[in-house]
PDB file of C-alpha atoms in Angstrom:
ATOM      1  CA  MET A 327      19.359   1.357   4.347  1.00  0.00           C
ATOM      2  CA  GLU A 328      17.306   4.325   6.150  1.00  0.00           C
ATOM      3  CA  ASP A 329      14.262   4.278   7.434  1.00  0.00           C
ATOM      4  CA  LEU A 330      11.476   5.180   5.562  1.00  0.00           C
ATOM      5  CA  VAL A 331       9.101   7.703   7.428  1.00  0.00           C
ATOM      6  CA  THR A 332       5.524   8.844   6.554  1.00  0.00           C
ATOM      7  CA  GLU A 333       2.790  10.950   8.265  1.00  0.00           C
ATOM      8  CA  ARG A 334       2.144   8.278  11.038  1.00  0.00           C
ATOM      9  CA  LEU A 335       4.926   5.405  10.508  1.00  0.00           C
ATOM     10  CA  VAL A 336       8.336   4.433  10.465  1.00  0.00           C
ATOM     11  CA  LEU A 337       9.046   1.978   8.177  1.00  0.00           C
ATOM     12  CA  HIS A 338      12.217   0.132   9.813  1.00  0.00           C
ATOM     13  CA  PRO A 339      14.447  -1.919   7.284  1.00  0.00           C
ATOM     14  CA  LEU A 340      14.457  -5.335   9.113  1.00  0.00           C
ATOM     15  CA  THR A 341      18.068  -6.302   9.772  1.00  0.00           C
ATOM     16  CA  PRO A 342      18.854 -10.145   9.859  1.00  0.00           C
ATOM     17  CA  ASP A 343      19.383  -9.940  13.871  1.00  0.00           C
ATOM     18  CA  GLU A 344      16.190  -8.318  14.302  1.00  0.00           C
ATOM     19  CA  ALA A 345      14.474 -11.088  12.122  1.00  0.00           C
ATOM     20  CA  ARG A 346      16.387 -13.984  13.959  1.00  0.00           C
ATOM     21  CA  ARG A 347      15.076 -12.323  17.249  1.00  0.00           C
ATOM     22  CA  LEU A 348      11.463 -12.073  15.309  1.00  0.00           C
ATOM     23  CA  VAL A 349      11.440 -15.929  14.081  1.00  0.00           C
ATOM     24  CA  ALA A 350      12.287 -16.379  17.809  1.00  0.00           C
ATOM     25  CA  ARG A 351       9.422 -14.531  18.938  1.00  0.00           C
ATOM     26  CA  ARG A 352      11.974 -13.280  21.593  1.00  0.00           C
ATOM     27  CA  PRO A 353      12.323  -9.427  21.793  1.00  0.00           C
ATOM     28  CA  ALA A 354      15.744  -7.631  22.859  1.00  0.00           C
ATOM     29  CA  ALA A 355      15.574  -5.044  25.472  1.00  0.00           C
ATOM     30  CA  ASP A 356      14.883  -2.168  22.737  1.00  0.00           C
ATOM     31  CA  ASP A 357      12.399  -3.964  20.764  1.00  0.00           C
ATOM     32  CA  HIS A 358       8.913  -2.562  20.897  1.00  0.00           C
ATOM     33  CA  TRP A 359       6.499  -4.804  19.961  1.00  0.00           C
ATOM     34  CA  ALA A 360       2.837  -3.922  19.993  1.00  0.00           C
ATOM     35  CA  PRO A 361       0.719  -6.939  21.822  1.00  0.00           C
ATOM     36  CA  GLY A 362       0.171  -9.528  19.226  1.00  0.00           C
ATOM     37  CA  TYR A 363       3.274  -8.821  17.451  1.00  0.00           C
ATOM     38  CA  PRO A 364       4.830 -10.705  15.596  1.00  0.00           C
ATOM     39  CA  THR A 365       1.916 -12.219  14.106  1.00  0.00           C
ATOM     40  CA  ASP A 366       2.598 -15.878  12.544  1.00  0.00           C
ATOM     41  CA  GLY A 367       2.543 -13.886   9.253  1.00  0.00           C
ATOM     42  CA  ASP A 368       5.440 -11.812  10.723  1.00  0.00           C
ATOM     43  CA  VAL A 369       7.074 -14.533  11.544  1.00  0.00           C
ATOM     44  CA  GLU A 370       6.836 -16.286   8.063  1.00  0.00           C
ATOM     45  CA  SER A 371       7.878 -13.482   6.314  1.00  0.00           C
ATOM     46  CA  ALA A 372      11.360 -12.999   8.504  1.00  0.00           C
ATOM     47  CA  THR A 373      12.003 -16.768   7.941  1.00  0.00           C
ATOM     48  CA  ASP A 374      11.775 -16.045   3.990  1.00  0.00           C
ATOM     49  CA  PHE A 375      13.934 -12.981   4.480  1.00  0.00           C
ATOM     50  CA  LEU A 376      16.665 -14.592   6.630  1.00  0.00           C
ATOM     51  CA  GLY A 377      16.512 -17.701   3.795  1.00  0.00           C
ATOM     52  CA  HIS A 378      17.104 -14.850   0.926  1.00  0.00           C
ATOM     53  CA  CYS A 379      20.191 -13.242   3.031  1.00  0.00           C
ATOM     54  CA  ALA A 380      21.568 -16.603   3.327  1.00  0.00           C
ATOM     55  CA  ALA A 381      20.985 -17.752  -0.280  1.00  0.00           C
ATOM     56  CA  THR A 382      22.148 -14.418  -1.775  1.00  0.00           C
ATOM     57  CA  GLY A 383      22.639 -11.528   0.774  1.00  0.00           C
ATOM     58  CA  ASP A 384      20.688  -8.853   2.307  1.00  0.00           C
ATOM     59  CA  PRO A 385      18.070  -7.579  -0.486  1.00  0.00           C
ATOM     60  CA  GLN A 386      17.358  -4.373   1.122  1.00  0.00           C
ATOM     61  CA  PRO A 387      15.785  -1.723  -0.214  1.00  0.00           C
ATOM     62  CA  PHE A 388      13.941  -4.887  -1.475  1.00  0.00           C
ATOM     63  CA  GLY A 389      13.427  -6.808   1.705  1.00  0.00           C
ATOM     64  CA  ASP A 390      11.169  -6.599   4.730  1.00  0.00           C
ATOM     65  CA  TYR A 391      10.314  -3.688   7.050  1.00  0.00           C
ATOM     66  CA  GLU A 392       8.823  -3.472  10.534  1.00  0.00           C
ATOM     67  CA  ILE A 393       5.652  -0.781  10.420  1.00  0.00           C
ATOM     68  CA  ARG A 394       6.140   1.397  13.572  1.00  0.00           C
ATOM     69  CA  ARG A 395       3.916   4.023  14.912  1.00  0.00           C
ATOM     70  CA  ARG A 396       5.711   7.197  14.861  1.00  0.00           C
ATOM     71  CA  SER A 397       3.245   8.376  18.060  1.00  0.00           C
ATOM     72  CA  ASP A 398       4.812   5.769  20.353  1.00  0.00           C
ATOM     73  CA  GLY A 399       7.468   3.583  18.546  1.00  0.00           C
ATOM     74  CA  LEU A 400       5.397   0.295  18.523  1.00  0.00           C
ATOM     75  CA  VAL A 401       5.874  -2.168  15.811  1.00  0.00           C
ATOM     76  CA  ILE A 402       2.315  -2.846  14.554  1.00  0.00           C
ATOM     77  CA  GLY A 403       3.189  -5.116  12.005  1.00  0.00           C
ATOM     78  CA  SER A 404       5.372  -5.915   8.718  1.00  0.00           C
ATOM     79  CA  LEU A 405       5.403  -5.530   4.851  1.00  0.00           C
ATOM     80  CA  GLY A 406       7.638  -5.890   2.477  1.00  0.00           C
ATOM     81  CA  PHE A 407       9.059  -7.531  -0.939  1.00  0.00           C
ATOM     82  CA  HIS A 408       8.624 -11.273  -1.270  1.00  0.00           C
ATOM     83  CA  ARG A 409      11.994 -11.000  -3.813  1.00  0.00           C
ATOM     84  CA  PRO A 410      14.082  -8.786  -5.337  1.00  0.00           C
ATOM     85  CA  PRO A 411      13.110  -7.564  -8.534  1.00  0.00           C
ATOM     86  CA  GLY A 412      14.099  -9.693 -11.649  1.00  0.00           C
ATOM     87  CA  ALA A 413      14.561  -8.751 -14.868  1.00  0.00           C
ATOM     88  CA  ASP A 414      11.063  -7.401 -15.622  1.00  0.00           C
ATOM     89  CA  ARG A 415      11.470  -5.099 -12.911  1.00  0.00           C
ATOM     90  CA  THR A 416       8.540  -6.645 -11.368  1.00  0.00           C
ATOM     91  CA  VAL A 417       8.009  -7.404  -7.432  1.00  0.00           C
ATOM     92  CA  THR A 418       5.293  -8.760  -5.296  1.00  0.00           C
ATOM     93  CA  VAL A 419       4.457  -7.257  -1.804  1.00  0.00           C
ATOM     94  CA  GLY A 420       2.698  -8.284   1.531  1.00  0.00           C
ATOM     95  CA  TYR A 421       2.086  -6.846   4.571  1.00  0.00           C
ATOM     96  CA  GLY A 422       0.241  -7.249   8.009  1.00  0.00           C
ATOM     97  CA  VAL A 423      -1.040  -5.408  11.032  1.00  0.00           C
ATOM     98  CA  VAL A 424      -1.838  -6.540  14.405  1.00  0.00           C
ATOM     99  CA  ALA A 425      -5.249  -6.682  15.474  1.00  0.00           C
ATOM    100  CA  SER A 426      -5.401  -3.877  17.689  1.00  0.00           C
ATOM    101  CA  ALA A 427      -3.971  -1.273  14.975  1.00  0.00           C
ATOM    102  CA  ARG A 428      -6.320  -2.131  12.231  1.00  0.00           C
ATOM    103  CA  GLY A 429      -8.763  -0.398  10.657  1.00  0.00           C
ATOM    104  CA  ARG A 430      -6.980   2.848  11.207  1.00  0.00           C
ATOM    105  CA  GLY A 431      -5.658   3.654   7.934  1.00  0.00           C
ATOM    106  CA  TYR A 432      -1.559   2.245   8.828  1.00  0.00           C
ATOM    107  CA  ALA A 433      -1.293  -0.754   6.272  1.00  0.00           C
ATOM    108  CA  THR A 434      -2.718   1.796   3.295  1.00  0.00           C
ATOM    109  CA  GLU A 435      -0.262   4.531   4.431  1.00  0.00           C
ATOM    110  CA  ALA A 436       2.551   1.503   4.765  1.00  0.00           C
ATOM    111  CA  LEU A 437       1.460   0.307   1.431  1.00  0.00           C
ATOM    112  CA  ARG A 438       1.667   3.477  -0.328  1.00  0.00           C
ATOM    113  CA  ALA A 439       4.971   4.134   1.119  1.00  0.00           C
ATOM    114  CA  LEU A 440       6.490   1.214  -0.177  1.00  0.00           C
ATOM    115  CA  LEU A 441       4.986   1.391  -3.219  1.00  0.00           C
ATOM    116  CA  ALA A 442       6.696   4.764  -3.962  1.00  0.00           C
ATOM    117  CA  LEU A 443      10.024   3.215  -2.815  1.00  0.00           C
ATOM    118  CA  ALA A 444       9.573   0.391  -5.183  1.00  0.00           C
ATOM    119  CA  ARG A 445       8.582   3.004  -8.190  1.00  0.00           C
ATOM    120  CA  ASP A 446      11.654   5.543  -7.004  1.00  0.00           C
ATOM    121  CA  ARG A 447      13.720   2.175  -7.581  1.00  0.00           C
ATOM    122  CA  GLY A 448      12.813   1.783 -11.081  1.00  0.00           C
ATOM    123  CA  ILE A 449      10.221  -1.015 -10.541  1.00  0.00           C
ATOM    124  CA  THR A 450       7.686  -1.151 -13.452  1.00  0.00           C
ATOM    125  CA  ARG A 451       5.017  -3.607 -11.805  1.00  0.00           C
ATOM    126  CA  VAL A 452       3.902  -4.399  -8.315  1.00  0.00           C
ATOM    127  CA  LYS A 453       2.079  -7.063  -7.606  1.00  0.00           C
ATOM    128  CA  GLY A 454      -0.311  -8.361  -4.433  1.00  0.00           C
ATOM    129  CA  ASP A 455      -2.890 -10.589  -3.492  1.00  0.00           C
ATOM    130  CA  ALA A 456      -5.656 -11.368  -0.864  1.00  0.00           C
ATOM    131  CA  ASP A 457      -8.159 -14.193  -0.160  1.00  0.00           C
ATOM    132  CA  LEU A 458     -11.445 -13.679  -1.579  1.00  0.00           C
ATOM    133  CA  GLY A 459     -12.724 -13.424   2.005  1.00  0.00           C
ATOM    134  CA  ASN A 460      -9.942 -10.906   3.270  1.00  0.00           C
ATOM    135  CA  VAL A 461     -12.093  -7.516   1.902  1.00  0.00           C
ATOM    136  CA  ALA A 462      -9.913  -5.348   4.281  1.00  0.00           C
ATOM    137  CA  SER A 463      -6.585  -6.325   2.709  1.00  0.00           C
ATOM    138  CA  GLN A 464      -8.181  -6.042  -0.685  1.00  0.00           C
ATOM    139  CA  ARG A 465      -9.334  -2.748   0.262  1.00  0.00           C
ATOM    140  CA  VAL A 466      -5.929  -1.497   1.223  1.00  0.00           C
ATOM    141  CA  MET A 467      -4.323  -2.247  -1.986  1.00  0.00           C
ATOM    142  CA  THR A 468      -7.161  -0.550  -3.612  1.00  0.00           C
ATOM    143  CA  ALA A 469      -6.709   2.440  -1.658  1.00  0.00           C
ATOM    144  CA  ALA A 470      -2.969   2.470  -2.070  1.00  0.00           C
ATOM    145  CA  GLY A 471      -3.525   2.506  -5.880  1.00  0.00           C
ATOM    146  CA  MET A 472      -3.413  -0.739  -6.804  1.00  0.00           C
ATOM    147  CA  ARG A 473      -6.226  -2.518  -9.059  1.00  0.00           C
ATOM    148  CA  ALA A 474      -7.418  -5.540  -9.217  1.00  0.00           C
ATOM    149  CA  VAL A 475      -6.590  -7.973 -12.664  1.00  0.00           C
ATOM    150  CA  GLY A 476      -7.483 -11.590 -11.976  1.00  0.00           C
ATOM    151  CA  GLU A 477      -9.192 -14.002  -9.402  1.00  0.00           C
ATOM    152  CA  ASP A 478      -9.206 -17.705  -8.927  1.00  0.00           C
ATOM    153  CA  ALA A 479     -11.381 -19.701  -6.404  1.00  0.00           C
ATOM    154  CA  ARG A 480      -9.358 -18.794  -3.524  1.00  0.00           C
ATOM    155  CA  VAL A 481      -7.457 -15.316  -4.499  1.00  0.00           C
ATOM    156  CA  ARG A 482      -7.652 -11.972  -6.008  1.00  0.00           C
ATOM    157  CA  TYR A 483      -5.004 -10.467  -7.443  1.00  0.00           C
ATOM    158  CA  TYR A 484      -3.765  -6.793  -7.563  1.00  0.00           C
ATOM    159  CA  GLU A 485      -1.157  -4.823  -9.042  1.00  0.00           C
ATOM    160  CA  VAL A 486      -0.069  -1.283 -10.363  1.00  0.00           C
ATOM    161  CA  VAL A 487       2.082  -0.382 -13.157  1.00  0.00           C
ATOM    162  CA  TRP A 488       4.136   2.168 -14.383  1.00  0.00           C
ATOM    163  CA  PRO A 489       5.710   2.907 -17.466  1.00  0.00           C
ATOM    164  CA  CYS A 490       9.885   2.093 -17.466  1.00  0.00           C
ATOM    165  CA  THR A 491      11.372   5.274 -17.236  1.00  0.00           C
ATOM    166  CA  VAL A 492      14.747   6.500 -15.636  1.00  0.00           C
ATOM    167  CA  SER A 493      14.247   6.948 -11.846  1.00  0.00           C
ATOM    168  CA  ALA A 494      15.372   9.189  -9.235  1.00  0.00           C
ATOM    169  CA  ALA A 495      18.118   6.305  -8.109  1.00  0.00           C
ATOM    170  CA  GLY A 496      19.611   6.113 -12.032  1.00  0.00           C
ATOM    171  CA  ARG A 497      18.144   3.141 -12.883  1.00  0.00           C
ATOM    172  CA  SER A 498      15.340   2.351 -15.780  1.00  0.00           C
TER     173      SER A 498
END
């Protein structure tokens, strides 16, 4: 799977070897991690990714991605799909950016690219959620084109829905 490139970012599909380094919090010489990366959320996501790889194989393109800044190559966060799509062509996304890179639109830019990938691969619904107190994450999903569809005592739920059409990848 090739990197996804946006105006300011490279979304690099995480490999199992990279995920193992991330979980161990031990970068290789050619890993360029920003201070604060990986966060606990990045480690948790990479652990889930490795579990999925062990159980059913590498799920790419519906796996995890490192968010790298094009300007300096630093990994500033991660995002990805919690699981590959089911028969209903629905996926759930998650993301995070290190504190020093927040407030610059990187998460929104990365999420927009991931949503475009999902749509191009025939996904019809993408879901996400954020704790009620996490207004920044709620703004990211809204800015990326997702809409609030409900909430409970702890979480606000978001989604974007597209009609089922034949995609560029030839799937429906």
